[in-house]
Short mmCIF file of N, CA and C in Angstrom, two decimals:
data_model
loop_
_atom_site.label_atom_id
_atom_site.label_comp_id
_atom_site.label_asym_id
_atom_site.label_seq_id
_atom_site.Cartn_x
_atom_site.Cartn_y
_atom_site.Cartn_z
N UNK A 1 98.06 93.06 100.23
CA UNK A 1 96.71 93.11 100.72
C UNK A 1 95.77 93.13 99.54
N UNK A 2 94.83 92.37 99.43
CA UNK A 2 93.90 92.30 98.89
C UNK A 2 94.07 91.45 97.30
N UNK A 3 95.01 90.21 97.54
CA UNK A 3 95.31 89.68 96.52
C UNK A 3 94.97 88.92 95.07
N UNK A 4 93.80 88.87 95.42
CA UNK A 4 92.59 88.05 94.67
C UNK A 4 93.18 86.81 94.04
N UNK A 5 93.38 86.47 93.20
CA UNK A 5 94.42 84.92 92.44
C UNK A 5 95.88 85.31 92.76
N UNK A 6 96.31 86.56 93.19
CA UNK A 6 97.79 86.38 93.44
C UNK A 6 98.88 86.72 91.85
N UNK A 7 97.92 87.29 91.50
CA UNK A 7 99.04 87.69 90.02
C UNK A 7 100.28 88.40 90.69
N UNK A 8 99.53 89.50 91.40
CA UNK A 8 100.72 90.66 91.34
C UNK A 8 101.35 90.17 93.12
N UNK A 9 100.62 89.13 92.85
CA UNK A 9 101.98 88.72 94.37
C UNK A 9 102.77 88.04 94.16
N UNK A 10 102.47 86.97 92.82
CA UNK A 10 103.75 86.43 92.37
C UNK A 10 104.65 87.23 91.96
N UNK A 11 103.99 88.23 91.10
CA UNK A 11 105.41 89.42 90.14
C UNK A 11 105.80 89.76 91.13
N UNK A 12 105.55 90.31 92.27
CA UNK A 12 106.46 90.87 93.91
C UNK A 12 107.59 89.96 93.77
N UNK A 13 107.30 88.70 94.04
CA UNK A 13 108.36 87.54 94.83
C UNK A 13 109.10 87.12 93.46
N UNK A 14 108.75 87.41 92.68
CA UNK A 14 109.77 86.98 91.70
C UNK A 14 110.75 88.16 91.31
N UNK A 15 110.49 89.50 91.97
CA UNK A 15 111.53 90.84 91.46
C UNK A 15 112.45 90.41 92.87
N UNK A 16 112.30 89.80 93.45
CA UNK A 16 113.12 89.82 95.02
C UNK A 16 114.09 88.58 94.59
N UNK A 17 115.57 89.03 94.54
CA UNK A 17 116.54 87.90 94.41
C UNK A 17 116.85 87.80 95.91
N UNK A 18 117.12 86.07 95.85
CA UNK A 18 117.58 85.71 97.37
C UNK A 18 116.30 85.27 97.67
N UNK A 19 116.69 84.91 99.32
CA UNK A 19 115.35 84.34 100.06
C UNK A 19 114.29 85.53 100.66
N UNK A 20 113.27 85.53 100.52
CA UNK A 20 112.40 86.22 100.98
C UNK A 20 110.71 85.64 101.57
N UNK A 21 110.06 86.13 102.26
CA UNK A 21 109.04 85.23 102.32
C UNK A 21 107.70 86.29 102.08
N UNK A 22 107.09 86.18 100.97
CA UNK A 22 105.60 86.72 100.83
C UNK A 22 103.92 86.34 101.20
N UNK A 23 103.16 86.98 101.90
CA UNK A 23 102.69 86.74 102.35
C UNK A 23 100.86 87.40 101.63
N UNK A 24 100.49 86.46 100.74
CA UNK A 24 99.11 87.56 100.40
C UNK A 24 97.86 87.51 100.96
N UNK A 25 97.10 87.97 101.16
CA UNK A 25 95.71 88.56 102.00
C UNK A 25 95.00 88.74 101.11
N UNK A 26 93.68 87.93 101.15
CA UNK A 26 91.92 88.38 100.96
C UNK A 26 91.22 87.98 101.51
N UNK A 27 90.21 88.68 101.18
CA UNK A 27 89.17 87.88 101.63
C UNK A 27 88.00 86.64 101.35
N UNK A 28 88.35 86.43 99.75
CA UNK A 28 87.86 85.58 99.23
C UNK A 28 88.49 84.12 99.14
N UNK A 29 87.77 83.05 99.84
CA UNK A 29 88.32 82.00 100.16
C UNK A 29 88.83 81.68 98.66
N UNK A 30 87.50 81.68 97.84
CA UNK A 30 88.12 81.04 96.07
C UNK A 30 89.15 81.82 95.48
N UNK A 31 89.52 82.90 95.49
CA UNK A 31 90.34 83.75 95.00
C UNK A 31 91.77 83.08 95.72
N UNK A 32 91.61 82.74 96.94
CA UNK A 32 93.37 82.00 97.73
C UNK A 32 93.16 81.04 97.23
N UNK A 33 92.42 80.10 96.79
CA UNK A 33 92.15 79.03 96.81
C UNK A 33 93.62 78.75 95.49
N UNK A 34 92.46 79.63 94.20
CA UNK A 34 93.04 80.16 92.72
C UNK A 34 94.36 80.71 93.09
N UNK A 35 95.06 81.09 93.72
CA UNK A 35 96.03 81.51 94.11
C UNK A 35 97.12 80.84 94.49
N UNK A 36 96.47 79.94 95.44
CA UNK A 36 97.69 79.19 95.83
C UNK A 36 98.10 78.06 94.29
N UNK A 37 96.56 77.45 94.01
CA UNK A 37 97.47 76.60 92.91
C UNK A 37 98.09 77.20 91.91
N UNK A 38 97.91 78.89 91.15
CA UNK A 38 98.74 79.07 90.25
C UNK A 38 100.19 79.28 90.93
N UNK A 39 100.30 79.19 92.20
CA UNK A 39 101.57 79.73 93.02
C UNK A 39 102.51 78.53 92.59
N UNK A 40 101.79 77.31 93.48
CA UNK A 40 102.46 76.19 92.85
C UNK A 40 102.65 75.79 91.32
N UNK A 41 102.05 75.97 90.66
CA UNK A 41 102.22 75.91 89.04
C UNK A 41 103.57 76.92 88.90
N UNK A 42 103.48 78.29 89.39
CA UNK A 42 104.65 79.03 88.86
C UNK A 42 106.25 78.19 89.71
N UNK A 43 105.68 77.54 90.30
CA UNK A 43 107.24 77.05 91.34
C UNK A 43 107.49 77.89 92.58
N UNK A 44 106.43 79.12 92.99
CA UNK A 44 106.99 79.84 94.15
C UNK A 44 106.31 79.58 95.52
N UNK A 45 105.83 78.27 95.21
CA UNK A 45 105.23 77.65 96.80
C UNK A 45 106.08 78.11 97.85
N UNK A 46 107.29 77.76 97.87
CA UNK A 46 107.60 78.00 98.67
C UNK A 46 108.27 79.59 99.52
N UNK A 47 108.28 80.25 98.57
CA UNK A 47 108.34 81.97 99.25
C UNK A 47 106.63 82.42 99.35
N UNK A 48 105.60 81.81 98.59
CA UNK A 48 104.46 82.84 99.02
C UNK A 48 103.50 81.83 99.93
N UNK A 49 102.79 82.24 100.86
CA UNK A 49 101.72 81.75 101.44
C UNK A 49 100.84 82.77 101.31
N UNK A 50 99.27 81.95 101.43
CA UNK A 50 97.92 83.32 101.60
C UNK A 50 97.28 82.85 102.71
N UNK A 51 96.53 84.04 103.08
CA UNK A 51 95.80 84.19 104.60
C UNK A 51 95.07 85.08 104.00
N UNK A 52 94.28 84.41 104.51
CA UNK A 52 92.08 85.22 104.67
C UNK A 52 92.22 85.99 105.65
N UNK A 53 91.78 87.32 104.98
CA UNK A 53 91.72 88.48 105.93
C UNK A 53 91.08 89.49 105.52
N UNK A 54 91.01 90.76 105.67
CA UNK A 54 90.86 91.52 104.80
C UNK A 54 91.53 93.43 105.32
N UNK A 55 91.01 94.17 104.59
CA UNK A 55 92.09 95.36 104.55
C UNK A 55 91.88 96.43 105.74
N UNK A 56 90.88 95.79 106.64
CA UNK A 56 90.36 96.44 108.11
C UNK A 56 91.16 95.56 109.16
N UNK A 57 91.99 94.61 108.84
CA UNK A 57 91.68 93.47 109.73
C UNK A 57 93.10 92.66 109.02
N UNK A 58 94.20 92.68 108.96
CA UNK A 58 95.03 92.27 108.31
C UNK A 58 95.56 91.08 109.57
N UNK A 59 95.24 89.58 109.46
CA UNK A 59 95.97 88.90 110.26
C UNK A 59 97.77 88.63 110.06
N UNK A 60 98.10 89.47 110.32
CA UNK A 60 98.89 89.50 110.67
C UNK A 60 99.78 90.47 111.88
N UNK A 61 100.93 90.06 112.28
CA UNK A 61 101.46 90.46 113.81
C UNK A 61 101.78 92.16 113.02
N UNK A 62 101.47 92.96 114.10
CA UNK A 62 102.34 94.65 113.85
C UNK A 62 103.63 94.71 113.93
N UNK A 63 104.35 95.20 112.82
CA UNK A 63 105.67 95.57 112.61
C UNK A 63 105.89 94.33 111.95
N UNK A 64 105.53 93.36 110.97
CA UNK A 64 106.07 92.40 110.80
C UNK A 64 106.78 92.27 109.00
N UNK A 65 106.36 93.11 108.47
CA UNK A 65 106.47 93.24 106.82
C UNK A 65 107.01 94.49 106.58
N UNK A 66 108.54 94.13 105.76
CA UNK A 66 109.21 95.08 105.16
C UNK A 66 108.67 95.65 104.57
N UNK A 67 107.73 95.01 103.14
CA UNK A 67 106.58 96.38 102.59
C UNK A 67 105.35 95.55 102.43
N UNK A 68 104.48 96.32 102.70
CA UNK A 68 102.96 96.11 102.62
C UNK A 68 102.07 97.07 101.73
N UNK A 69 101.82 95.80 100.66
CA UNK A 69 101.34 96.82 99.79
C UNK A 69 100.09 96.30 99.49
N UNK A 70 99.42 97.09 98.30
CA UNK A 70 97.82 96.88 97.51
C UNK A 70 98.06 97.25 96.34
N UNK A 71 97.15 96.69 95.25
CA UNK A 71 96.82 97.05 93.90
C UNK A 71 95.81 97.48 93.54
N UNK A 72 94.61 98.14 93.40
CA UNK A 72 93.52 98.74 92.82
C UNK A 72 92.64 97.93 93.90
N UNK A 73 93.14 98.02 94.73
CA UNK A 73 92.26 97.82 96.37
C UNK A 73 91.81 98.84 97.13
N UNK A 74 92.34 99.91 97.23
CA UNK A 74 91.75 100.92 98.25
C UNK A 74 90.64 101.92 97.44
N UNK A 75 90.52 101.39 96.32
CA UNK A 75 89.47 102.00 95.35
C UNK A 75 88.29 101.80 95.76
N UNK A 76 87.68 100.43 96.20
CA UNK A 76 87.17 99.58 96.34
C UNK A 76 86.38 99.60 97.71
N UNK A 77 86.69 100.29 98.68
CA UNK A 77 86.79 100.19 99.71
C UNK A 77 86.13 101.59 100.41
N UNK A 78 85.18 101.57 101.44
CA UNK A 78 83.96 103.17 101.59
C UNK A 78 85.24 103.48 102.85
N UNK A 79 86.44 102.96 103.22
CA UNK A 79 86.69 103.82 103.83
C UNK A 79 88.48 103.05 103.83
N UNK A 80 89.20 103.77 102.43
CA UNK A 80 90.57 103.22 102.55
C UNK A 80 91.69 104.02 103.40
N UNK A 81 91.34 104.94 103.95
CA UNK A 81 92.02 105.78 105.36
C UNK A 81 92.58 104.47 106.14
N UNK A 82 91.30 104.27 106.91
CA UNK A 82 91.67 102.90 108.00
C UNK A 82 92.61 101.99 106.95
N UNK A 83 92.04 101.63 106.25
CA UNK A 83 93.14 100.45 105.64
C UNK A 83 94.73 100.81 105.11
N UNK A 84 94.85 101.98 104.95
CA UNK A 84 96.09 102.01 105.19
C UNK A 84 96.65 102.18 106.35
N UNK A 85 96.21 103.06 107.06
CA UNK A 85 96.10 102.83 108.78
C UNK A 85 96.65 101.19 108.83
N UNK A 86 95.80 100.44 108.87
CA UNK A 86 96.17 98.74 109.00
C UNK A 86 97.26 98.53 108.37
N UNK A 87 97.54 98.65 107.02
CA UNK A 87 98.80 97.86 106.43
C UNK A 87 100.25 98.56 107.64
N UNK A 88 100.22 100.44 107.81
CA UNK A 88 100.71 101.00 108.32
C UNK A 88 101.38 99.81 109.57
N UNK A 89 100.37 99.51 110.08
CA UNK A 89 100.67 98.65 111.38
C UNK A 89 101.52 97.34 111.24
N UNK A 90 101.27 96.83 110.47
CA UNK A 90 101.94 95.65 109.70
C UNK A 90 103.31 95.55 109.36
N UNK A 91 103.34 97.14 109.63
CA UNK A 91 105.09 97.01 108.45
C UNK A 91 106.13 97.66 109.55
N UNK A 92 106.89 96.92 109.24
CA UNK A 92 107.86 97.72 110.46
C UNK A 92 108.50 99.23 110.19
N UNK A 93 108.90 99.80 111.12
CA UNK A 93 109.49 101.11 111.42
C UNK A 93 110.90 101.38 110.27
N UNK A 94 110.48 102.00 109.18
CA UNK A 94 111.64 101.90 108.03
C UNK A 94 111.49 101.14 107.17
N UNK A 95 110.00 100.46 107.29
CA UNK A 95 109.59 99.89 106.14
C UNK A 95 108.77 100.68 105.03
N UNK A 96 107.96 100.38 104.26
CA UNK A 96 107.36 101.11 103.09
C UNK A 96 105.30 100.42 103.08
N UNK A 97 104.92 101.32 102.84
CA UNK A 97 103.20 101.17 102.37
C UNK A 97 103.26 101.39 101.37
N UNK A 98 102.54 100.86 100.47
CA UNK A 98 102.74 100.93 98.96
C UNK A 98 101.76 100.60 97.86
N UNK A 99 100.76 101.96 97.69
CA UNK A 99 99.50 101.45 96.60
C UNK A 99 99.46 101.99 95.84
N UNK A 100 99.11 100.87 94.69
CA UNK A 100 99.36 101.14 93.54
C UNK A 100 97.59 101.62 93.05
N UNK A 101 97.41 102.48 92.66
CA UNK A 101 95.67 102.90 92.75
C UNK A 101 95.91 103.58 91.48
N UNK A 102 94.32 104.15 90.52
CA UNK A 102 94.00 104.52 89.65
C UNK A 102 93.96 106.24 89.98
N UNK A 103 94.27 106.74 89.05
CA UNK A 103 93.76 108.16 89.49
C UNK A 103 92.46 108.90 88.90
N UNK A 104 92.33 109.88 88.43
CA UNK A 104 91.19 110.29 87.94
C UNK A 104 92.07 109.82 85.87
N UNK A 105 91.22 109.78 85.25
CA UNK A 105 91.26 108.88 83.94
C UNK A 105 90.77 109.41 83.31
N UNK A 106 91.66 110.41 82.14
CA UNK A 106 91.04 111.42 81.08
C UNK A 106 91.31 110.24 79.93
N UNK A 107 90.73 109.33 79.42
CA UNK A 107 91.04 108.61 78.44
C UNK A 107 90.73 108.62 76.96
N UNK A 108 89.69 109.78 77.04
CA UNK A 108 88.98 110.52 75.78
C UNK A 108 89.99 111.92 75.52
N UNK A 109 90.72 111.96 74.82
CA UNK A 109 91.40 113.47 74.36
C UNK A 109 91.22 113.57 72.02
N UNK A 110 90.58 114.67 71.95
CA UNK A 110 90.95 114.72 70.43
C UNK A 110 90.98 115.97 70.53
N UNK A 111 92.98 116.50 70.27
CA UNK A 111 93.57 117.63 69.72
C UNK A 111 92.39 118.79 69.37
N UNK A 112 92.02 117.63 68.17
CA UNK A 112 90.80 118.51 66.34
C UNK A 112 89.52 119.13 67.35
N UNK A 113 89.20 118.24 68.56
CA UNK A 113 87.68 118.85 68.97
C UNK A 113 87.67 118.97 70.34
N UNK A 114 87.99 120.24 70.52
CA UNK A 114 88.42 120.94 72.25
C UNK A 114 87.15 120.31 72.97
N UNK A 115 85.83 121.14 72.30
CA UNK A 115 84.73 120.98 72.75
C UNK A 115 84.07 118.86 72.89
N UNK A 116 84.35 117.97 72.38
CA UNK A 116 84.53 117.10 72.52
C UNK A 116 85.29 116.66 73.74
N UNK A 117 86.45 116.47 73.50
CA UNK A 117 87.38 116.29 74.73
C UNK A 117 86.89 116.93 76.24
N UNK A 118 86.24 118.12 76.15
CA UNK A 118 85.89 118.74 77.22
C UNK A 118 84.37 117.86 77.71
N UNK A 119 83.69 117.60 77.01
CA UNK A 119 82.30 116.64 77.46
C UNK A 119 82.89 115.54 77.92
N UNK A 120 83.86 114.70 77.14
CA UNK A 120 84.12 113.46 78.05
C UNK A 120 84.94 113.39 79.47
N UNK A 121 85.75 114.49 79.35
CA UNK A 121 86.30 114.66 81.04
C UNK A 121 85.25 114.99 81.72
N UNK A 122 83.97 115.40 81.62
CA UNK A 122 83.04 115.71 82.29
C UNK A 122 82.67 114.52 82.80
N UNK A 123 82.06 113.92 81.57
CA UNK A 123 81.60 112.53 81.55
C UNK A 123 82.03 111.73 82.80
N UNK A 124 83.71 111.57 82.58
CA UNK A 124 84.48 110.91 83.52
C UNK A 124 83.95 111.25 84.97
N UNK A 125 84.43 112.65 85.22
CA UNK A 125 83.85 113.61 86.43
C UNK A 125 82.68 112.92 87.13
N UNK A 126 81.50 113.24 86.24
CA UNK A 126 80.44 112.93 86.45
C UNK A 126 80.56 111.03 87.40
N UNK A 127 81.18 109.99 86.56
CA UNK A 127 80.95 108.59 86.55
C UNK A 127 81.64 109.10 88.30
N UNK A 128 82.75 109.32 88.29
CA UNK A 128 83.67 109.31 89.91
C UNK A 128 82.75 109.92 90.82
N UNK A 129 81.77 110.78 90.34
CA UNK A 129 80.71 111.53 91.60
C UNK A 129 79.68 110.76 91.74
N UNK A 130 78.98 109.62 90.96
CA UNK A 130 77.91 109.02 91.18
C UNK A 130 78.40 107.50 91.74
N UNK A 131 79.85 107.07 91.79
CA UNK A 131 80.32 105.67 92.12
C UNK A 131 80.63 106.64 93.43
N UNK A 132 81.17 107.69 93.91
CA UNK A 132 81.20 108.06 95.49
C UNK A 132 79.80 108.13 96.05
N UNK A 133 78.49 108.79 95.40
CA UNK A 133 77.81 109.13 96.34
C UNK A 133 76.75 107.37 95.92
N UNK A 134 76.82 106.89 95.19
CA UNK A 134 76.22 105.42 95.39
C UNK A 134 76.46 104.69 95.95
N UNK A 135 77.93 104.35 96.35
CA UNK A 135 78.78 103.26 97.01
C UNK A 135 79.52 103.51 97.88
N UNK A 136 79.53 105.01 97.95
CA UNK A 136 80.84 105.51 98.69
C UNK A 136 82.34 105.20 98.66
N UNK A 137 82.32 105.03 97.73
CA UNK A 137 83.82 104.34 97.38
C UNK A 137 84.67 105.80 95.86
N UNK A 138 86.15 105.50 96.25
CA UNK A 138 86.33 106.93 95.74
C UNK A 138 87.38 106.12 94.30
N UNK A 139 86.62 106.03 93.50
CA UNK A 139 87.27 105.45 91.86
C UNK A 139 89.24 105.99 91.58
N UNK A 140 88.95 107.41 91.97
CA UNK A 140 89.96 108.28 91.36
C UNK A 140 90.97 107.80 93.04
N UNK A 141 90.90 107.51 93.95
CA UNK A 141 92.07 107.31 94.93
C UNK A 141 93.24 107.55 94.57
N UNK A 142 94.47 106.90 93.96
CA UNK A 142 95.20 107.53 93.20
C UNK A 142 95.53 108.62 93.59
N UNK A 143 94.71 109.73 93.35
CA UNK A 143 95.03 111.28 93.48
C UNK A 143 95.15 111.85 94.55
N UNK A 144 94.44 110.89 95.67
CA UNK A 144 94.23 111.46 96.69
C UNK A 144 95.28 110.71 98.02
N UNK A 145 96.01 109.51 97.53
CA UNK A 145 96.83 108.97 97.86
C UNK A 145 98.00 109.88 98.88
N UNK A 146 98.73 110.80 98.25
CA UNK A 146 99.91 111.89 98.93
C UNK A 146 98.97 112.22 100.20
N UNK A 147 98.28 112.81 100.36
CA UNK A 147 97.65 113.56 101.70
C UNK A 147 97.07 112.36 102.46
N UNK A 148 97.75 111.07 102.48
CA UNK A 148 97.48 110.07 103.45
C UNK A 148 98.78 109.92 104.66
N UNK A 149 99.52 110.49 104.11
CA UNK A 149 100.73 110.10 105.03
C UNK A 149 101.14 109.81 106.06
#
């Protein structure tokens, strides 16, 4: 779900030995567009197809996908509850949901200056509280991922 050019839907179909059939979702016509031809360039035309859809609204049948997953998609999104809800539906009974999301991102640490290190986790803090209450969209998801179950 939410494939944009299909990078990480090719790396899917290429970890799967044997026949399998992949199936990627967006909503951006140019992004499938970009997608399908690098598909064919890599040689995996024939295990992946894409379909316009998006992560409220997944065309596809319920129970139909062993795993249904996302990449730094439900970040993105003022309400990724429902959308896993949706993939949920998609995948059959003993299958897997599977997102791969950012969590909260301490990327500033120096040992030498406590007081340093401590302003930029703020910093961070701060950026994840003004991208929720501007956009409503939750940066750090990731973290909050487990209590979706």
């Amino acid at each position: 779900m939410g494939c944009g050019t299909g990078d990480f839907t090719r790396y899917l179909a290429e970890l799967v030995e044997g026949r399998c059939r992949v199936i990627g979702v967006d909503m951006r016509a140019a992004s499938l567009r970009t997608a399908a031809s690098q598909t064919r360039k890599a040689g995996l035309g024939s295990m992946i197809t894409y379909r316009k859809g998006d992560a409220y609204n997944i065309p596809i049948d319920d129970g139909y996908s062993d795993l249904t997953c996302c990449r730094t998609l439900l970040m993105h999104l003022t309400d990724p509850l429902k959308a896993v809800k949706e993939m949920s539906r998609v995948t059959k009974n003993g299958g897997m949901v599977v997102a791969v999301e950012r969590g909260e991102m301490n990327s500033i640490y120096d040992p030498e200056d406590e007081e340093y290190s401590s302003l930029a986790e703020k910093l961070g803090k701060a950026y994840l509280r003004g991208v929720r209450k501007l956009e409503g969209k939750e940066y750090a998801i990731g973290d909050r991922l487990p209590a979706y179950s």
